[in-house]
XYZ file of C-alpha atoms in Angstrom:
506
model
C -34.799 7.941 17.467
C -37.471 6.804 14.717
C -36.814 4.844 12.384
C -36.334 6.308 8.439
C -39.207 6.875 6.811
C -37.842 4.992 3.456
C -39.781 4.857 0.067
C -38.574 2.277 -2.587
C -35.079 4.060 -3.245
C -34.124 4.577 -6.667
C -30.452 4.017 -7.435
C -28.147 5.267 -9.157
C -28.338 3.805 -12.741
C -26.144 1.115 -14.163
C -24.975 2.876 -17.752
C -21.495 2.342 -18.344
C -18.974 4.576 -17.362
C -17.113 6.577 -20.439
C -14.080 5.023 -19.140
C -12.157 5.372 -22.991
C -12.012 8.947 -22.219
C -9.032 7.875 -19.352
C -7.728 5.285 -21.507
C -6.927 8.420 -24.094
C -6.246 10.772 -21.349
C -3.393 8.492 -20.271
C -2.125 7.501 -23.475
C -1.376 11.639 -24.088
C 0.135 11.843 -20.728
C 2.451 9.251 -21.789
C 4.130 11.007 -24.412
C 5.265 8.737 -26.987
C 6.512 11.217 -29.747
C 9.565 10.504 -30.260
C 10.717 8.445 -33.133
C 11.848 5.270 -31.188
C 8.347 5.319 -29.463
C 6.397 5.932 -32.552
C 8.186 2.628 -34.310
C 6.847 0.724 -31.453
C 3.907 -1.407 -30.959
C 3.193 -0.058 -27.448
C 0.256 -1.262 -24.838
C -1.314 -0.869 -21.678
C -1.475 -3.792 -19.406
C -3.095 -3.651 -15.708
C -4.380 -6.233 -13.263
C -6.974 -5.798 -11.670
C -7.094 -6.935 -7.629
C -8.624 -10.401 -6.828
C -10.098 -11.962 -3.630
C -8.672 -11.219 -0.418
C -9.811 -13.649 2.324
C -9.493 -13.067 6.140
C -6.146 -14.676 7.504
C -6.487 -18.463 8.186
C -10.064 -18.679 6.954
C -12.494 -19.128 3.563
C -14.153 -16.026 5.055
C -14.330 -13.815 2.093
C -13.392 -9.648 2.502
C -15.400 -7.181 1.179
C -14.159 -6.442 -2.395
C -13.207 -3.289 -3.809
C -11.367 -2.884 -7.221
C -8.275 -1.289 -7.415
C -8.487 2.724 -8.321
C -6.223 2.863 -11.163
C -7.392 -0.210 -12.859
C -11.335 1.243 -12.207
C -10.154 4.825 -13.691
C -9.288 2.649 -16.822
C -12.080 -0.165 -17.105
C -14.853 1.339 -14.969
C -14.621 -2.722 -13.955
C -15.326 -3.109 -9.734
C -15.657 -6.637 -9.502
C -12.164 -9.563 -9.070
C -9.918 -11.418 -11.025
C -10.060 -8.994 -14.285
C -6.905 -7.731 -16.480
C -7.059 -5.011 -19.405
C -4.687 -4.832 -21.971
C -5.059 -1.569 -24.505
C -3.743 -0.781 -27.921
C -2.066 2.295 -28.417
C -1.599 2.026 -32.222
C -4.911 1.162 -32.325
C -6.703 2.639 -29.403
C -8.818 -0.469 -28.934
C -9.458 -1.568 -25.021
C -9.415 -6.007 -24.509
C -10.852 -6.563 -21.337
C -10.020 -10.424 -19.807
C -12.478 -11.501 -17.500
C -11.537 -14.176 -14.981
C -12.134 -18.179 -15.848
C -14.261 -19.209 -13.180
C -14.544 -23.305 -13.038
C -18.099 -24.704 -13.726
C -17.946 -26.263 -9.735
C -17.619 -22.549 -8.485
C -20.590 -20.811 -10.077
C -22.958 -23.193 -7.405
C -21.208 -21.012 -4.531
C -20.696 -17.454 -6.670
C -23.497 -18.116 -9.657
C -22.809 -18.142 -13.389
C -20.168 -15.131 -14.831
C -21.392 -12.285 -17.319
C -21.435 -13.112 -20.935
C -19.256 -11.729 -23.306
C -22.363 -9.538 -24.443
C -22.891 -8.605 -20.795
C -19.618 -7.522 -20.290
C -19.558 -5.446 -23.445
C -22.740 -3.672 -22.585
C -21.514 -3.105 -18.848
C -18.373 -1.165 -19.912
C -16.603 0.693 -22.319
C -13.953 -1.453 -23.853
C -14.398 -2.895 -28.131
C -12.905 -6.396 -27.001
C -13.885 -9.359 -24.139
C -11.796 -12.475 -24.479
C -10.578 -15.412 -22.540
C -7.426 -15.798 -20.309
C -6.421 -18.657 -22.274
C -6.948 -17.001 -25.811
C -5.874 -13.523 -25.497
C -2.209 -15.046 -24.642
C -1.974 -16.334 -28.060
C -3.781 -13.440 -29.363
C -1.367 -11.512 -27.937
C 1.903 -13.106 -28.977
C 0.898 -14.210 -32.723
C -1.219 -11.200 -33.383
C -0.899 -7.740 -31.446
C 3.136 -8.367 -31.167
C 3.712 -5.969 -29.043
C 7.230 -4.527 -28.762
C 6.932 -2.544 -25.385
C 4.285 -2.924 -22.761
C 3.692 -0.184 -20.084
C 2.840 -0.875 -16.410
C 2.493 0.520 -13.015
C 5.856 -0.433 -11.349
C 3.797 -2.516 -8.250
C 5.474 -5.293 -9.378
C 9.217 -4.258 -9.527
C 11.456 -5.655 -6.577
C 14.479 -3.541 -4.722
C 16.789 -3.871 -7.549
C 14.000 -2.347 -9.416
C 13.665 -5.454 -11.686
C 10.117 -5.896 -13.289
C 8.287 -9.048 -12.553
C 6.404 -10.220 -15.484
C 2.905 -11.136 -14.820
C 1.931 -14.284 -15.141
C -0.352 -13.591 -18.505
C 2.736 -11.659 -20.019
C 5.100 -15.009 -19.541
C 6.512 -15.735 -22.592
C 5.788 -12.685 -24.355
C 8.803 -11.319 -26.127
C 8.743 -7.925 -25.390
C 10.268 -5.012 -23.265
C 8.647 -4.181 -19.820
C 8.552 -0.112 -19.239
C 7.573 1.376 -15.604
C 8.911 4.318 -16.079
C 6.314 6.647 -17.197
C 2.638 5.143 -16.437
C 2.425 6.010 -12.958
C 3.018 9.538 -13.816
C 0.730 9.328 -16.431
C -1.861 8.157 -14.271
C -1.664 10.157 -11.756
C -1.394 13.412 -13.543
C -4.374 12.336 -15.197
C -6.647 11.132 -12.258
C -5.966 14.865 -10.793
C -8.306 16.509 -13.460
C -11.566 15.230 -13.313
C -14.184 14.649 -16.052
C -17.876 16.162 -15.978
C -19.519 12.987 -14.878
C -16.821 11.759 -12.357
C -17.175 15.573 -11.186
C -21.102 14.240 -10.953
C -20.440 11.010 -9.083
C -18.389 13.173 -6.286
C -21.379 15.226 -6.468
C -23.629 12.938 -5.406
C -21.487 11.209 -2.838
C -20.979 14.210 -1.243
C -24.723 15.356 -1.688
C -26.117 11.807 0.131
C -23.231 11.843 2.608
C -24.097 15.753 3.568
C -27.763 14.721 4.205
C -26.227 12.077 6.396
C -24.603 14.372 8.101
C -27.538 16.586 8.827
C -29.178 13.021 9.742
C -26.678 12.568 12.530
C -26.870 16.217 14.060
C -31.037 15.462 14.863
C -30.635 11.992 15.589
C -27.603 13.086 18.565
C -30.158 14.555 20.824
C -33.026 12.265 20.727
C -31.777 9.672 23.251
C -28.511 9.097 24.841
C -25.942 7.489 21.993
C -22.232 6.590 21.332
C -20.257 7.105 18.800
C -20.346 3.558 17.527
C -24.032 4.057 16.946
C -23.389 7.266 15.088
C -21.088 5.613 13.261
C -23.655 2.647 12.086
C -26.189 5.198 11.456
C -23.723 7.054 8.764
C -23.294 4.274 7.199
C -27.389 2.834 7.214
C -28.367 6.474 5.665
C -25.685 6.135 2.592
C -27.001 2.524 2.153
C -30.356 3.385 2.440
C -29.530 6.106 -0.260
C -27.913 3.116 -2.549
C -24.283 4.053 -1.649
C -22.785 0.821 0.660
C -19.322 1.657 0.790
C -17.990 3.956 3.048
C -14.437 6.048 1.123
C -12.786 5.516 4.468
C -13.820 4.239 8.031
C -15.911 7.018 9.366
C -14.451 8.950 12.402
C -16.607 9.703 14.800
C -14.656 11.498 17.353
C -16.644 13.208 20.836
C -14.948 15.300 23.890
C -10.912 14.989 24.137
C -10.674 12.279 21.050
C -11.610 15.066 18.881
C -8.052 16.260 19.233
C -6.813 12.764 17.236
C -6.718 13.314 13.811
C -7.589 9.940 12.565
C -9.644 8.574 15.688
C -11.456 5.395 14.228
C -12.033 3.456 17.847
C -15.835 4.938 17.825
C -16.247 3.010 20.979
C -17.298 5.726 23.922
C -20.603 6.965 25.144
C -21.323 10.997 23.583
C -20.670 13.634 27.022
C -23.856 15.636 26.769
C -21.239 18.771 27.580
C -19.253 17.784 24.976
C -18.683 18.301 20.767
C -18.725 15.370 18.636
C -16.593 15.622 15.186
C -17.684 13.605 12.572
C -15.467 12.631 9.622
C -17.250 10.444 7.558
C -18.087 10.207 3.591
C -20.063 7.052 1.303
C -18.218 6.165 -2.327
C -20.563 6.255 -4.955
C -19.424 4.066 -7.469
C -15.717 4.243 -6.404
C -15.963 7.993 -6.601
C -15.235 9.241 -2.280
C -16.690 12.158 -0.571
C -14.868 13.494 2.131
C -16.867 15.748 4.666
C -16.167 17.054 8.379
C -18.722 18.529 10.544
C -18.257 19.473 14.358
C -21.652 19.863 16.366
C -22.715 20.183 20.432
C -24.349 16.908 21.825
C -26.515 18.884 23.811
C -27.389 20.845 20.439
C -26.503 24.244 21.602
C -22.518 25.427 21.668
C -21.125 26.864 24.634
C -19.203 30.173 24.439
C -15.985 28.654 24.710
C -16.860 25.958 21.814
C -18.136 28.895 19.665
C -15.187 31.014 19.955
C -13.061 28.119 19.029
C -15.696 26.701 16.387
C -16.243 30.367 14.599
C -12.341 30.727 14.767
C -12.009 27.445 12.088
C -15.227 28.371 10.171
C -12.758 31.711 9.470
C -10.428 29.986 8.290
C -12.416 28.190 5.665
C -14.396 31.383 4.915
C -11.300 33.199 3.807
C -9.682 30.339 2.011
C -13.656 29.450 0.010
C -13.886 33.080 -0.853
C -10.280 33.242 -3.019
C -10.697 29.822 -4.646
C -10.281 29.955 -8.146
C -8.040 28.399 -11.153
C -4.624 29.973 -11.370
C -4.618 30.534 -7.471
C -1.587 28.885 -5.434
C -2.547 26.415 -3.076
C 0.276 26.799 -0.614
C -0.531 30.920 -0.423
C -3.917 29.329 0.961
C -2.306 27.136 3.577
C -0.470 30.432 4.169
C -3.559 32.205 4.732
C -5.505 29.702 6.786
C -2.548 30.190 9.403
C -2.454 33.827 9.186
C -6.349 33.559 9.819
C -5.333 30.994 12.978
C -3.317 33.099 14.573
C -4.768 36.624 14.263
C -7.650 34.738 15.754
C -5.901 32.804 18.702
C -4.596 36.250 19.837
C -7.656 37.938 19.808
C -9.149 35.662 22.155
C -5.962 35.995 24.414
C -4.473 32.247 23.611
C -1.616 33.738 21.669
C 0.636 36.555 22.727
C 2.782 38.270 20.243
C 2.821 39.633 17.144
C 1.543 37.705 13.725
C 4.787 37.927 12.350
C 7.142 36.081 15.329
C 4.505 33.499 16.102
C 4.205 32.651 12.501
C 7.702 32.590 12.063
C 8.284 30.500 15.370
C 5.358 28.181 13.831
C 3.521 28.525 17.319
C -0.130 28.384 15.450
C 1.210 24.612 14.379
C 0.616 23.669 18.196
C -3.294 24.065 17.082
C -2.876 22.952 13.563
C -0.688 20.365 12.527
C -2.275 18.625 9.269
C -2.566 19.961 5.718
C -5.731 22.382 4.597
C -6.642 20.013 1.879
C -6.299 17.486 -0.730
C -7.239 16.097 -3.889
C -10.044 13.763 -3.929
C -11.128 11.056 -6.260
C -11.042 7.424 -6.828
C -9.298 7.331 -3.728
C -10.845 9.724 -0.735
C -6.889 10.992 -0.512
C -6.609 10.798 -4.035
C -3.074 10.924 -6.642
C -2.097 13.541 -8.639
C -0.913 17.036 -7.786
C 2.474 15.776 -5.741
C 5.519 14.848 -7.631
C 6.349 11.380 -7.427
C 10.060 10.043 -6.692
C 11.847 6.922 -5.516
C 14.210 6.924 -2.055
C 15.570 3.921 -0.906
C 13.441 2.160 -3.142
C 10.198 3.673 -1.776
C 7.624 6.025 -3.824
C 7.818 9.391 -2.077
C 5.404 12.466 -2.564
C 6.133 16.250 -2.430
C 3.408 18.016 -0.449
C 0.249 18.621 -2.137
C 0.250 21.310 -4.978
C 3.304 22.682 -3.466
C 4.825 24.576 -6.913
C 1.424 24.524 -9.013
C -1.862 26.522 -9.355
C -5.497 25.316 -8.804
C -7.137 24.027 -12.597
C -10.346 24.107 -13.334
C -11.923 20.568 -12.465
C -9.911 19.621 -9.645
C -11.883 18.478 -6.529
C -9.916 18.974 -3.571
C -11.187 19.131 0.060
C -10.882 22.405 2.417
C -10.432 21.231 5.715
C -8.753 23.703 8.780
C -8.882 22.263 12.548
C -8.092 23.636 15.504
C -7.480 21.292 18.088
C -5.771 20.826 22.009
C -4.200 18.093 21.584
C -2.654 16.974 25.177
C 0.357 15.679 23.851
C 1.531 18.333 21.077
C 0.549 21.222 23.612
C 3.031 19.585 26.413
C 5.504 19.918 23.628
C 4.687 23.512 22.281
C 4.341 24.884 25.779
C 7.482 23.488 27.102
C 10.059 24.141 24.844
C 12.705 26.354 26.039
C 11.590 29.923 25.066
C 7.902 29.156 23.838
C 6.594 29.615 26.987
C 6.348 33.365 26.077
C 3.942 33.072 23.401
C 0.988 31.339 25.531
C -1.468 32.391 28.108
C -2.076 28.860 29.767
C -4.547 30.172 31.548
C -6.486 31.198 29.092
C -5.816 28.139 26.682
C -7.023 25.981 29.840
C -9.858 28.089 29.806
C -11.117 26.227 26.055
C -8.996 23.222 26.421
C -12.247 21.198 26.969
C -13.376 22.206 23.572
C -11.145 19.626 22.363
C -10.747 19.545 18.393
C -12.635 21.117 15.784
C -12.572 20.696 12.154
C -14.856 21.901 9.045
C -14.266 19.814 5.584
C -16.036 20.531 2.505
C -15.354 18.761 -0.661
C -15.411 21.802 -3.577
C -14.779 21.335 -7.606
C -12.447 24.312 -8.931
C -14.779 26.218 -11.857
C -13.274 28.161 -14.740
C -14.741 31.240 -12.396
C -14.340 29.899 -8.807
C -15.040 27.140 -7.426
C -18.544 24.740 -6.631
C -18.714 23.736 -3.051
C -20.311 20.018 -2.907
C -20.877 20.007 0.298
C -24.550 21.072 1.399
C -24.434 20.051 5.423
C -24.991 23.595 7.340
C -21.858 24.770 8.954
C -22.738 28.045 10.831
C -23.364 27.988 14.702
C -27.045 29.041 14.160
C -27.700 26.961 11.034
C -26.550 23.799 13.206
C -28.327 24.531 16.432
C -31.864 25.318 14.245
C -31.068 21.843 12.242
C -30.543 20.537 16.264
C -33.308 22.207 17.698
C -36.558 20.027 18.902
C -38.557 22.463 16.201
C -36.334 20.778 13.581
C -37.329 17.319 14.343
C -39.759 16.906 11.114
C -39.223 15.786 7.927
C -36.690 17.542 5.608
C -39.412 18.029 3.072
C -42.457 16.960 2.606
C -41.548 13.227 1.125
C -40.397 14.609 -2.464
C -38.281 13.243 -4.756
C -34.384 14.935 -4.428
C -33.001 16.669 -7.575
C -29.271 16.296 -7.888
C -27.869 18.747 -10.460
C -25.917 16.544 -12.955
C -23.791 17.597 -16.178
C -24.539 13.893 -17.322
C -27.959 12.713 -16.714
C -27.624 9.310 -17.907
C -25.332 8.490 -15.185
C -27.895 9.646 -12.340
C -31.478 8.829 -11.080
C -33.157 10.669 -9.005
C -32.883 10.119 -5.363
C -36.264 9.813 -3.047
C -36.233 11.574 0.210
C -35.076 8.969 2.984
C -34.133 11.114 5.622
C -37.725 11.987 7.355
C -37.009 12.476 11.016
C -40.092 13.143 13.334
């Protein structure tokens, strides 16, 4: 494997992020109309997360902000709060006070003026001031928060720069709010995805060529992921990739990444960089050895079906459970074609027999977080948050990005089950299903925006059995262009710069 062939890479630019536009979003989704609301002098307030350290040590973790308190302040760095007006719409941001003795170790803090110009809030004051500011001037009657900080008899806990504040404490609407409003994305957070999932598809296609040019593991695949999004200016992984080869395939969320890649075998990688908090989410399944065998084919064409036929009906106003209905109906029409299945659609459907193959959801919403909020309803049980399934009674919107993921995978353990239970036995060939049992798992993810006439798939890594083996093939093993300069499409170009080619293979 060569090294990258890496000009000066131009990152993505540091404008502010229109971050008012949530701020308003979530006041509406709060619905104060009423006449007791509208008599109130009602804020925001959110914290921000801090520090974490590594147990029993000054050895710092990596920070990364908090998605809801990002969605409002556009803010990734510690110690920050927000507070915001909603009789007056204005946004104070309270940086941290950092000590004189600790800017030797961290350096000096932005200036009010820096802060101002780095995001989209009217108002930067001090810890120490905004409390009086708060109690002698703003007055606030009722303050809304996230309910993170409410115990088991659901009592609030006032923060620590609300003490003293006379005022009533209300969790009962914000996290609604927020999440509802996180679900529908903005042009330029649709453009962030974009690019995360445009750089982490090239990585992708970076991984396929690199598999066959010396012997690897998956740990190494794993660091190379991530060296190609950093290398592109995007550090941060949304999740730990999974980089999954042979039988491990068949694990869902395999993160070990510690074997040696079986030259017979497929590797599935799930992997995706953040670019500025925004995931990608992307799953491609490829042959070590670069060329499928018949078995992994049948099995890899029979998921790529799936996908196909859920892709081609995407569009606002569509339900998203009839699409988890017709990826199975796909699945098992499939499965008994190749002679793995015996029966009719209808009783192995009912019977849930394709769920031996299947057992995870077709998709999600994706976002600030890589499984992002929104689209579930939210309720308490035993003083837990619990979710409904994802978009179970509600159409697809225009601007949602959501991911379309199907898998087929023999999974030891849930097969024993399947194929053991009293009067299942019927409804598999085990001769045939040890036949492509070696195939392990297989799974195709693309990260898609819903459009007012369809829907924009993100995700630009080939998925087709020929498009992969050409990408794999020795005559592949050039450059992906001839050193240009990548164009990203972008609704917002002040938020993007141009990208240089870093991906030249020889």
């Amino acid at each position: 494997m060569s090294p990258l062939a890496l000009e000066t890479p131009i990152y993505p630019c540091d404008n502010k992020l229109p971050t008012r536009q949530h701020c308003l979003k979530v006041k509406s989704l709060l619905k104060l109309n009423n006449d007791a609301d509208k008599n109130e002098r009602a804020m925001i307030y959110m914290q921000g997360a801090d520090h974490s350290m590594r147990d029993d040590t000054d050895v710092e973790l990596e920070f990364r902000q908090e998605s809801n308190f990002f969605y409002l302040t556009g803010v990734d760095e510690p110690g920050f709060h927000v507070m915001i007006d909603l009789q007056t719409d204005l946004v104070y941001l309270i940086p941290p006070t950092i000590p004189d003795t600790e800017t030797v170790w961290k350096g000096a803090p932005d200036s009010t003026s820096e802060l101002l110009k780095k995001y989209d809030v009217d108002v930067v004051m001090e810890e120490s001031k905004f409390v009086a500011y708060l109690a002698d001037t703003l007055k606030p009657t009722v303050i809304h928060m996230l309910d993170n900080a409410v115990d088991e008899k659901r009592q609030v806990e006032r923060p620590a720069l609300l003490e003293g504040i006379n005022c009533r404490i209300s969790t009962d609407a914000m996290r609604e709010a927020l999440y509802e409003a996180r679900l529908i994305k903005f042009p330029w957070e649709i453009d962030l995805i974009r690019q995360a999932t445009y750089i982490s598809s090239h990585a992708h296609m970076a991984l396929m060529q690199a598999t066959k040019t010396r012997q690897t593991t998956e740990k190494q695949l794993a660091a190379y992921f991530r060296w190609i999004t950093a290398c592109y200016g995007l550090d941060r992984q949304a999740y730990i990739p999974i980089v999954a080869s042979g039988p491990r395939a068949a694990t869902l969320h395999y993160t070990k990444n510690n074997m040696p890649l079986p030259e017979d075998a497929l590797v599935l990688v799930d992997a995706g960089a953040e670019c500025q908090c925004y995931s990608s989410d992307v799953t491609r399944t490829f042959p070590v050895s670069g060329t499928f065998s018949a078995e992994a084919k049948a099995i890899y064409n029979i998921v790529l079906a799936m996908q196909e036929a859920v892709l081609d009906r995407l569009a606002p106003g569509v339900m998203w459970t009839e699409m988890e209905d017709l990826a199975i109906q796909v699945l098992c029409n499939k499965l008994t074609e190749i002679g793995i299945l015996v029966g009719t659609q209808e009783e192995l459907i009912e019977s849930g027999v394709p769920y031996a193959f299947y057992f995870h959801s077709l998709g999600h919403s994706v976002g600030l977080n890589v499984h992002d909020v929104g689209g579930r309803t939210v309720y308490h049980a035993d003083h837990k948050l619990e979710y409904s399934p994802f978009l179970v009674d509600r159409a697809l919107e225009t601007n949602m990005v959501i991911t379309v993921e199907p898998g087929l995978y023999f999974n030891d353990t849930y097969l024993k089950i399947w194929t053991q239970f009293p009067g299942y036995q019927r409804f598999f060939n085990m001769d045939v299903l040890e036949r492509y049992r070696s195939v392990g798992g297989i799974r195709i993810e693309d990260t898609v925006v819903i459009t007012p006439d369809g829907h924009e798939n993100l995700t630009v890594a080939p998925k087709t059995v020929e498009a992969i083996e050409a990408l794999m093939s020795s005559k592949s093993k050039k450059p992906l262009q001839s050193n240009p300069t990548l164009s990203i499409p972008s609704s917002n170009n002040l938020i993007f710069s141009s990208l240089p080619n870093v991906l030249s293979l020889s």
